[in-house]
CSV table of C-alpha atoms and ligand atoms in Angstrom, one decimal:
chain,number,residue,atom,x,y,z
A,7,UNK,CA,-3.4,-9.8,-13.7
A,8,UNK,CA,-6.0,-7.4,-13.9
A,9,UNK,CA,-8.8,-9.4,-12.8
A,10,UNK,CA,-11.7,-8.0,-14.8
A,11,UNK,CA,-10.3,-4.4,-14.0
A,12,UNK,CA,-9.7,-1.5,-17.2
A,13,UNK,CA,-6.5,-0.7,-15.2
A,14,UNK,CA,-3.8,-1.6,-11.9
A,15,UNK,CA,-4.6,1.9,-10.6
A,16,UNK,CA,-8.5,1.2,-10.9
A,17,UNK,CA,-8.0,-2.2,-9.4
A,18,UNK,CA,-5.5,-1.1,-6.7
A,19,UNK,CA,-7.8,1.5,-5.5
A,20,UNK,CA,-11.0,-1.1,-5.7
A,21,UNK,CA,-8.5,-3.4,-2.9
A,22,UNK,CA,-8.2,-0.9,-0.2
A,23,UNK,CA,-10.7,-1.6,2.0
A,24,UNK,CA,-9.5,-5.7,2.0
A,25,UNK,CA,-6.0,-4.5,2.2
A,26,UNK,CA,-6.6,-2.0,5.4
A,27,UNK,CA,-9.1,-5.2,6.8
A,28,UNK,CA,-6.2,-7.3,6.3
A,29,UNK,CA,-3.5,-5.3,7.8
A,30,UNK,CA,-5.5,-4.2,10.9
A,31,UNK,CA,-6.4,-7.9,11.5
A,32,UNK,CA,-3.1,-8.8,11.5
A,33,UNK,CA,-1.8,-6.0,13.3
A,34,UNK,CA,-4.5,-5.1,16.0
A,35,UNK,CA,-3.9,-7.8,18.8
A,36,UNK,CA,-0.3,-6.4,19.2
A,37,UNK,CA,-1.4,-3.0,19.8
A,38,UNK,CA,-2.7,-1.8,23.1
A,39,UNK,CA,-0.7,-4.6,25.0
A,40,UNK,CA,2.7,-2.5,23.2
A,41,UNK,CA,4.5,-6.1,21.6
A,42,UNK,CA,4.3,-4.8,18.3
A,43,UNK,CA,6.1,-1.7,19.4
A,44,UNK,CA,8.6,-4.2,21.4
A,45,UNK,CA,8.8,-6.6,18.5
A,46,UNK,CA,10.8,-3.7,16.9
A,47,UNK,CA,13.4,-2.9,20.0
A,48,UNK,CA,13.4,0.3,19.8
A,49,UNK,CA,15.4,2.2,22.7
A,50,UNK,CA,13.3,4.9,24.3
A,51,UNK,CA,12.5,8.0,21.8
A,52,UNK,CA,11.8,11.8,23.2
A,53,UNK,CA,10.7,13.0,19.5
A,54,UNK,CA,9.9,11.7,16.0
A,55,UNK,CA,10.9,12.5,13.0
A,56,UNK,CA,9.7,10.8,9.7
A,57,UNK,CA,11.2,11.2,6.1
A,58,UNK,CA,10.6,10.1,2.4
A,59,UNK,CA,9.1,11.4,-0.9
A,60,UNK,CA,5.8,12.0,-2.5
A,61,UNK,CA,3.2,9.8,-1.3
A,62,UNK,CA,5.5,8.0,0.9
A,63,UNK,CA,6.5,11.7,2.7
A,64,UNK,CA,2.5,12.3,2.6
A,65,UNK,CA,1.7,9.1,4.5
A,66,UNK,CA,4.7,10.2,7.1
A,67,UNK,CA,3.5,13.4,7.7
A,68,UNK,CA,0.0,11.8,9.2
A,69,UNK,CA,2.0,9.1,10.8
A,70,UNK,CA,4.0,12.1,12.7
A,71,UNK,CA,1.0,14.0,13.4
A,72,UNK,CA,-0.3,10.8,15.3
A,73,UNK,CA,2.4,10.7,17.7
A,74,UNK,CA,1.4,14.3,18.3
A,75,UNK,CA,-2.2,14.5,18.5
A,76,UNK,CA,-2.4,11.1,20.2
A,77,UNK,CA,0.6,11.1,22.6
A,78,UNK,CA,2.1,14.4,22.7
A,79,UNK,CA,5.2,13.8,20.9
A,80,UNK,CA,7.7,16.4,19.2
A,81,UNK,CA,7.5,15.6,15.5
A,82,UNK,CA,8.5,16.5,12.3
A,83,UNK,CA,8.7,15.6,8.7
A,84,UNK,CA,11.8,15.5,6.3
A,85,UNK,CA,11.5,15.6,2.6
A,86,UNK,CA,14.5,13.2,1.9
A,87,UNK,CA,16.0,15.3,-0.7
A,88,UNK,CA,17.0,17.8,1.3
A,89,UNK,CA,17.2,15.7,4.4
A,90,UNK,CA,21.0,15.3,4.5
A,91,UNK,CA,22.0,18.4,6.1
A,92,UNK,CA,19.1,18.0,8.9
A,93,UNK,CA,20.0,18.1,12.6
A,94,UNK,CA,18.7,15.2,14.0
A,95,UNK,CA,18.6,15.4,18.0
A,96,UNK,CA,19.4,13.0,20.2
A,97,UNK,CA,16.9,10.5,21.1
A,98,UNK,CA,14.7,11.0,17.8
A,99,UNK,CA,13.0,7.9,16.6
A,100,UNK,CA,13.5,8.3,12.6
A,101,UNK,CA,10.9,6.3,10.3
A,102,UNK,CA,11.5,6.2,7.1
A,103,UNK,CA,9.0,5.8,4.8
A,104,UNK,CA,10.0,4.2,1.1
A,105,UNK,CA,6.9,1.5,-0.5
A,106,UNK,CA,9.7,0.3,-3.0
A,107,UNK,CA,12.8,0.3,-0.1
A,108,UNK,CA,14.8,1.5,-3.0
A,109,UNK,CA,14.3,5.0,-3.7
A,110,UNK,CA,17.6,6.9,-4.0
A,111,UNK,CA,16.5,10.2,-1.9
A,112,UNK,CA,15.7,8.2,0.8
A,113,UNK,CA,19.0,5.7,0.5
A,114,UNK,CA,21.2,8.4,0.5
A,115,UNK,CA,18.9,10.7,3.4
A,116,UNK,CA,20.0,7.8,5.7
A,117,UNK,CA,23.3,7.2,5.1
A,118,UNK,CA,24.0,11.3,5.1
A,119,UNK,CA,22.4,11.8,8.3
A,120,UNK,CA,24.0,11.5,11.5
A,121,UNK,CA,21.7,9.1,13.3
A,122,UNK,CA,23.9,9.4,16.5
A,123,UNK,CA,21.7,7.9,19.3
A,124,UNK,CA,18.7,7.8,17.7
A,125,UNK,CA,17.0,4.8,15.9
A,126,UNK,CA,16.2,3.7,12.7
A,127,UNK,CA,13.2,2.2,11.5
A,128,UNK,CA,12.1,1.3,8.0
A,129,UNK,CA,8.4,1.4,7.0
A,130,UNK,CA,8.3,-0.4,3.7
A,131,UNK,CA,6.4,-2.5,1.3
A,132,UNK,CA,9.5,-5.4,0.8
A,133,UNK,CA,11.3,-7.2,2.9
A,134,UNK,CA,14.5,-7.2,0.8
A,135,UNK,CA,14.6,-4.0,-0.3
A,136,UNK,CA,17.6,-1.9,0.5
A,137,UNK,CA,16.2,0.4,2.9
A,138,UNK,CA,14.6,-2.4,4.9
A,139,UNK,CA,18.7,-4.1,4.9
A,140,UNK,CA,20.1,-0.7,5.8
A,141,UNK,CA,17.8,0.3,9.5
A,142,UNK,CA,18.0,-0.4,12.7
A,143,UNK,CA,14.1,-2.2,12.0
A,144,UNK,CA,11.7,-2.9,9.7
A,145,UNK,CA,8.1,-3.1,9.5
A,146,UNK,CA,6.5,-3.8,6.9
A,147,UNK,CA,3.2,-2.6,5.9
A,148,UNK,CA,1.8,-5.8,3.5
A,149,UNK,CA,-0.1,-3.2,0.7
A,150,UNK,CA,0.7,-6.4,-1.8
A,151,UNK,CA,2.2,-6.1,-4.7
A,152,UNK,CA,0.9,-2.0,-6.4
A,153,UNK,CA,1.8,-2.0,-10.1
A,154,UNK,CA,0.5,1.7,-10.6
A,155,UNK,CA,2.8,3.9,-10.9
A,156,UNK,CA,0.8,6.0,-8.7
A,157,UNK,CA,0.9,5.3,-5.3
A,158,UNK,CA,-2.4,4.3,-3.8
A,159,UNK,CA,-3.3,1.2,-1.9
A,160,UNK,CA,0.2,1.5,-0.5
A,161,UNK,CA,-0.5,5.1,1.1
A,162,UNK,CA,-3.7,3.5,3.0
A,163,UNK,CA,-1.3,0.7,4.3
A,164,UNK,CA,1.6,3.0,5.1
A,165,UNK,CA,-0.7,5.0,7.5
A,166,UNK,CA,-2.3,2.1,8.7
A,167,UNK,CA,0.8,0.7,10.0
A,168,UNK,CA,2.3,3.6,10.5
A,169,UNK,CA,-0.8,4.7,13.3
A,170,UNK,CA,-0.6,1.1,14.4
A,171,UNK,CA,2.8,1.3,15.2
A,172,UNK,CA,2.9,4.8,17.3
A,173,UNK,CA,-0.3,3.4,19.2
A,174,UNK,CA,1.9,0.1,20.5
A,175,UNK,CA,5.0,2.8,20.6
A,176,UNK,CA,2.7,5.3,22.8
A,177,UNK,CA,1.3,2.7,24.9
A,178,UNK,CA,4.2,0.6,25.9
A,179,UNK,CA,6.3,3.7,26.7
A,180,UNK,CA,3.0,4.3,28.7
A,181,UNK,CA,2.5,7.6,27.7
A,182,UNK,CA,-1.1,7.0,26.6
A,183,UNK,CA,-2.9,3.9,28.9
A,184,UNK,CA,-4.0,0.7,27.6
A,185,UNK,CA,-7.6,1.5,27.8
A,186,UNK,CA,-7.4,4.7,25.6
A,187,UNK,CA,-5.2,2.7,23.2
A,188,UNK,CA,-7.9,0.4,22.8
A,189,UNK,CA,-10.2,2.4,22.1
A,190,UNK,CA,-8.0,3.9,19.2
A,191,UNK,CA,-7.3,0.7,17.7
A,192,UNK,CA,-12.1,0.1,17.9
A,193,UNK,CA,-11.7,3.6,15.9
A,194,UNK,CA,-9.3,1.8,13.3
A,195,UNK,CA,-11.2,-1.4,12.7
A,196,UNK,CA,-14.1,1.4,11.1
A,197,UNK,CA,-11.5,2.0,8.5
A,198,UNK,CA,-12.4,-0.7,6.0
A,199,UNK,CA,-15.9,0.0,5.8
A,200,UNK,CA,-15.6,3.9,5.7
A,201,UNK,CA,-12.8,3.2,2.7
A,202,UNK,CA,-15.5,1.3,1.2
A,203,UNK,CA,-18.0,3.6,1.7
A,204,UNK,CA,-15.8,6.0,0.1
A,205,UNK,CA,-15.5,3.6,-3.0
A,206,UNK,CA,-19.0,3.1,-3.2
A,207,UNK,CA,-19.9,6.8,-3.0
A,208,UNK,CA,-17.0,8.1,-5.2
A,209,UNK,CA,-17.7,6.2,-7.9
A,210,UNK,CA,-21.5,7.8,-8.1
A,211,UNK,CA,-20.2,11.3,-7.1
A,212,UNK,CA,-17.0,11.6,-9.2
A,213,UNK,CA,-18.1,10.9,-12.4
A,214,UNK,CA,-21.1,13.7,-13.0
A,215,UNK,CA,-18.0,16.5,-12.3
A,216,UNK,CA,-15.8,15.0,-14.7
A,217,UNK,CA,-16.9,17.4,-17.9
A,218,UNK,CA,-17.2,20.3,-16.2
A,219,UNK,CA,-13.6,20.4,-15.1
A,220,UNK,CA,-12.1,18.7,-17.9
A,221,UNK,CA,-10.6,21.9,-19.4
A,222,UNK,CA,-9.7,23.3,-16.4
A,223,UNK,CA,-6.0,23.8,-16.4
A,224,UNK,CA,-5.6,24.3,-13.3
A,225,UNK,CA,-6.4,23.1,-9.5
A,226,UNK,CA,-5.9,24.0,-5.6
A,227,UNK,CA,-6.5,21.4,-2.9
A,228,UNK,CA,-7.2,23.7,0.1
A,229,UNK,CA,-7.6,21.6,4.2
A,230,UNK,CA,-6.8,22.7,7.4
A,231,UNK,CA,-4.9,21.3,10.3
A,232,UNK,CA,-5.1,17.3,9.2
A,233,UNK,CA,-6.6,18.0,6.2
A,234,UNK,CA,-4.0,19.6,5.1
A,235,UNK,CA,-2.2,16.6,4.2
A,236,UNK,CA,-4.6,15.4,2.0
A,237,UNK,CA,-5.1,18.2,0.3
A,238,UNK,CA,-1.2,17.7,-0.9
A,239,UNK,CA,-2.1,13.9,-1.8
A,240,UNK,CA,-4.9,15.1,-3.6
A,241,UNK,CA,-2.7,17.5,-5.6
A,242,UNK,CA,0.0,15.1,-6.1
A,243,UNK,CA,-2.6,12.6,-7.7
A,244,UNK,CA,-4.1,15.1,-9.6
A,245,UNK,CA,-1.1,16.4,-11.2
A,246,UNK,CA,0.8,13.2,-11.7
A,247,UNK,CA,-2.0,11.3,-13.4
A,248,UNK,CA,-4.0,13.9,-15.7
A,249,UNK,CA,-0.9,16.4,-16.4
A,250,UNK,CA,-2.7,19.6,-15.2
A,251,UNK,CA,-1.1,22.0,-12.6
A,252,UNK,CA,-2.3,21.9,-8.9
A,253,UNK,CA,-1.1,23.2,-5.8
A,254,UNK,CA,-2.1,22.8,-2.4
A,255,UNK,CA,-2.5,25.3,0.6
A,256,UNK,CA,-3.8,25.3,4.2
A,257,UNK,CA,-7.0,27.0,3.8
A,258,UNK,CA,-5.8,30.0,5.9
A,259,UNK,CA,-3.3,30.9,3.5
A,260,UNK,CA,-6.1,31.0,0.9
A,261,UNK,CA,-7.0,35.1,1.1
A,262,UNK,CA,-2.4,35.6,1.7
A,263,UNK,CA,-2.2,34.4,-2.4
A,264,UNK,CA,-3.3,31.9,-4.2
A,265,UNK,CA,-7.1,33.8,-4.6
A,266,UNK,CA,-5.5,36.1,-6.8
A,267,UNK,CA,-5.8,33.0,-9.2
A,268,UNK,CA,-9.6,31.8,-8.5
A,269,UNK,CA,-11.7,32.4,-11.5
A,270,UNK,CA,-15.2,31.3,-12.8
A,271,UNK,CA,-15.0,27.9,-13.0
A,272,UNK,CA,-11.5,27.5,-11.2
A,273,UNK,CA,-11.9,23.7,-9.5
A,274,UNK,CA,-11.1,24.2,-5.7
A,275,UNK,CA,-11.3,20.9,-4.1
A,276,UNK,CA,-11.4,21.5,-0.3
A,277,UNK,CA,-11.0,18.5,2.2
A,278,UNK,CA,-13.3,19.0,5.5
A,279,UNK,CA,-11.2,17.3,8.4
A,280,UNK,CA,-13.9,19.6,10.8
A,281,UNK,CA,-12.2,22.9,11.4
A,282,UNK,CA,-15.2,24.9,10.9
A,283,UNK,CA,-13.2,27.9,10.0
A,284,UNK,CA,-13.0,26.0,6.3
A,285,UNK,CA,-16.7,27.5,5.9
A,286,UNK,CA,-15.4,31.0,5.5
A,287,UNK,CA,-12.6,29.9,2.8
A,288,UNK,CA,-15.3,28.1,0.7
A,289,UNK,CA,-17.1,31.0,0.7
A,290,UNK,CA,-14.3,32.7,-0.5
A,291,UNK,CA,-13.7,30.8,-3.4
A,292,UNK,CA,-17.3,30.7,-4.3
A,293,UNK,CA,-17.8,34.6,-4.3
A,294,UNK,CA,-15.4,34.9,-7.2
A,295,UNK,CA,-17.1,32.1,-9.1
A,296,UNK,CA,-14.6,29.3,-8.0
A,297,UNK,CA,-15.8,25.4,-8.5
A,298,UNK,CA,-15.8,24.2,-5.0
A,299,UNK,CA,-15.6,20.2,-5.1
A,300,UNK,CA,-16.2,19.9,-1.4
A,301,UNK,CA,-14.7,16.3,0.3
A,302,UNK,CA,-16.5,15.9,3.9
A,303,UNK,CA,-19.1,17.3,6.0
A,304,UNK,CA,-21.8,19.1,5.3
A,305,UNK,CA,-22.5,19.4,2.0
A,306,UNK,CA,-19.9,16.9,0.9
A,307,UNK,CA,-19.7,16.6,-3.0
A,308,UNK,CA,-19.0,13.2,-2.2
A,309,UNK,CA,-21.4,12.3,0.9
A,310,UNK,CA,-20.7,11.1,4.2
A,311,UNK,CA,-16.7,11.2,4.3
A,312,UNK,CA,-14.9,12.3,7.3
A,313,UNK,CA,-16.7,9.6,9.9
A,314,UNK,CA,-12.4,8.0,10.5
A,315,UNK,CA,-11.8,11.6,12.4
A,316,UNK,CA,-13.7,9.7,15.3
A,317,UNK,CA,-14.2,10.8,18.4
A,318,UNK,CA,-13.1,14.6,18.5
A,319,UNK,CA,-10.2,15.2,20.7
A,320,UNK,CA,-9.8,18.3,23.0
A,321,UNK,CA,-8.8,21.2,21.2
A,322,UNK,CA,-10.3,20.0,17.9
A,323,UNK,CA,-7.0,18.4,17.0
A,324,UNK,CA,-7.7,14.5,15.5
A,325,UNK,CA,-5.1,12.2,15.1
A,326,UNK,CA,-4.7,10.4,11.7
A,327,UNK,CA,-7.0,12.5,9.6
A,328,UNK,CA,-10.1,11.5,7.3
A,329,UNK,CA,-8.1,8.7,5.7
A,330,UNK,CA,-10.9,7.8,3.5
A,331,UNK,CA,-10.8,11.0,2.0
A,332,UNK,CA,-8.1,10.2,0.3
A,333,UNK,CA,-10.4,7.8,-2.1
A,334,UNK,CA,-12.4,10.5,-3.9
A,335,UNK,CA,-9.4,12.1,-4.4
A,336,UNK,CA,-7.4,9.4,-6.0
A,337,UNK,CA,-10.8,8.5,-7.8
A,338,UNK,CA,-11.3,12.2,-9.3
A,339,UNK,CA,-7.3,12.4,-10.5
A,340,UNK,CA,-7.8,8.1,-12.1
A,341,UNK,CA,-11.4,9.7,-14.2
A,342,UNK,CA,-9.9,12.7,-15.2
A,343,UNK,CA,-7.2,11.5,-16.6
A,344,UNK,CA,-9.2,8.8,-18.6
A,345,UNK,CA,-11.3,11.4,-19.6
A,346,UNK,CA,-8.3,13.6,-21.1
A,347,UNK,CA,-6.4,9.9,-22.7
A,348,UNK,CA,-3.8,9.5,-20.0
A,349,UNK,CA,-2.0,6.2,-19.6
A,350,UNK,CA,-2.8,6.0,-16.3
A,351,UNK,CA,-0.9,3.2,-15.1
A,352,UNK,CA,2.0,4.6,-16.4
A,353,UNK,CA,2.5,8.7,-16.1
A,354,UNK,CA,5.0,10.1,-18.4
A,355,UNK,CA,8.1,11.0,-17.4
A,356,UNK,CA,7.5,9.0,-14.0
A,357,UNK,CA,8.5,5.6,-13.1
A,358,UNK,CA,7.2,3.7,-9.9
A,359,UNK,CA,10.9,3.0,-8.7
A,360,UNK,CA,13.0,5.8,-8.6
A,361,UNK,CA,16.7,4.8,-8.2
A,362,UNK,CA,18.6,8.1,-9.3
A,363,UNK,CA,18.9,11.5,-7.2
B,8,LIG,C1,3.0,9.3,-6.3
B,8,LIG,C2,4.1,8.3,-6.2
B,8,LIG,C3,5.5,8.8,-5.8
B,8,LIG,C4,6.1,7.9,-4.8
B,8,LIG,C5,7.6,8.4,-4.5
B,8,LIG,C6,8.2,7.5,-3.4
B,8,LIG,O1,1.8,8.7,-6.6
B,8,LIG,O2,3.9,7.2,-6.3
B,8,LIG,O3,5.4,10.1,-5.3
B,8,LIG,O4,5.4,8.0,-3.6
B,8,LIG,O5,8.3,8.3,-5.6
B,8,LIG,O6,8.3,6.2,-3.7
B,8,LIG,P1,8.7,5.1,-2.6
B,8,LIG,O7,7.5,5.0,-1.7
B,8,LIG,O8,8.9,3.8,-3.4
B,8,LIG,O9,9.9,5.6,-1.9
């Protein structure tokens, strides 16, 4: 039941930080030493590529960008619609990311794609779902059970276990050493209490912007290099829950387009992942009157985010994001939408299962 909660999505969001706490418990012992990785048997991969839809495809894409930052691994991302006529090289560990196991796109991405060599593994939240029967190996990320429509709990989980998984992966097939692997998995106990944090703080922060954007109709979601990602989970929330267009760029293609549409008063919500180069794009928006609704760093409309990013790695490249980022974001889409009526729980037009192509 609802436990005392106005709504699932409310209440999903509020167990984050006890389902990342959980999952990470569970999973860490089995990192650095690689038997979670072996648990899977998994022959040896050269590259990665990761595939699903929406939030599923979002939590992927940080899940391949791991493998990359943290272990130098050729990645990529397939949106499983238009998966089936991919070219999958030999040697490519595939993940595919589904929270239901049963959504259509991704059923019929793996049965079109010629998986030749490489290996199938299934990162879902059910055991007996389809997609779970259907590859090579399954892991299952343990969100519980997420009656929102709108994926949210689930995302934290998928990218916990996802990140989990390519540190065993990375350190078993000994590209990164134990040592540094442990010090990865220190950096993802932090998790819970920087979700937490992000609770805490969004709920203070959020609400005060809530009637100044209300009539907005539209929003961009603007990040660089891991924020990126986030920015399109922002975006996705946003639109999805309160019915008002948004789109989501790298920051860099800001000034190549989508300025032309900044106004006074246009809501630009920009995630902070530590580029400093995002400085110059917020004051891009800001000179033409745009509403900049900053998430991390400096300035933060939402304080303190950004602290997951860690330890920063040469070249200024991090490895999983600011995963607690994704809070205010799911936070600002649940208000709004209660402040314009929306069923929240249940979107129109969606449906949390979605079992036709
Ligand atoms: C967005 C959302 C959807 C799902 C997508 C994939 O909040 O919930 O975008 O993420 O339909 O669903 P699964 O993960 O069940 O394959």
């Amino acid at each position: 039941g609802l436990a005392g909660h106005a709504d699932y999505m409310g209440k999903e969001i509020e167990e984050q930080p006890e389902t990342a706490a959980r999952i990470i418990d569970r999973l860490a012992p089995s990192i650095a030493d690689g038997s979670l990785w072996a648990s899977l048997s998994v022959p040896a991969f050269e590259r990665v590529a990761v595939l699903g839809c929406g939030t599923s495809l979002n939590a992927g894409r940080v899940i391949a960008s791991a493998f990359g930052a943290l272990g130098d691994v050729p990645n990529s991302s397939l949106i499983a619609s238009e998966a089936s006529t991919a070219i999958v090289e030999p040697r490519t560990l595939v993940i595919a990311l589904s929270q239901s196991g049963e959504t259509a796109d991704v059923l019929r991405a793996i049965d079109d794609l010629d998986l030749g060599t490489s290996s199938l593994v299934a990162l879902t939240n059910s055991d007996h779902s389809t997609l779970a029967r259907r590859a090579d190996s399954m892991l299952n990320c343990h969100a519980g059970p997420e009656i929102g429509v709108a994926a949210t709990k689930t995302f934290v989980a998928q990218v916990i276990t996802g990140v989990a998984m390519a540190l065993s992966a990375l350190a078993a097939t000994r590209r990164i050493d134990r040592d540094y692997a442990r010090r990865q998995v220190d950096d993802l106990r932090r998790i819970p209490d920087l979700l937490a944090h992000a609770i805490a703080a969004s709920q203070k922060a959020i609400p005060p912007l809530i009637d100044e954007i209300r009539d907005a109709q539209g929003f961009l979601f603007l990040g660089r290099g891991s924020g990126v990602v986030y920015a399109a989970e922002g975006a996705l929330k946003l639109k999805e829950l309160t019915y008002r267009w948004a789109e989501h760029y790298p920051a860099g293609e800001l000034k190549h387009g989508p300025l032309a549409l900044v106004e006074a008063g246009t809501p630009v919500v920009v995630i902070d992942s530590g580029d400093r180069r995002i400085e110059s794009n917020i004051a891009e928006v800001e000179a033409r009157g745009g509403r900049v609704i900053r998430i991390g760093g400096a300035g933060s409309t939402v304080p303190a985010l950004g602290l997951s990013l860690g330890t920063p790695m040469p070249g200024g490249i991090d490895r999983w994001g600011p995963l607690e980022s994704v809070v205010p974001l799911q936070i600002l889409a649940r208000d709004l939408a209660l402040a314009l009526g929306r069923d929240v729980d249940k979107p129109r037009n969606l449906a949390k299962s979605v079992t036709v192509e």
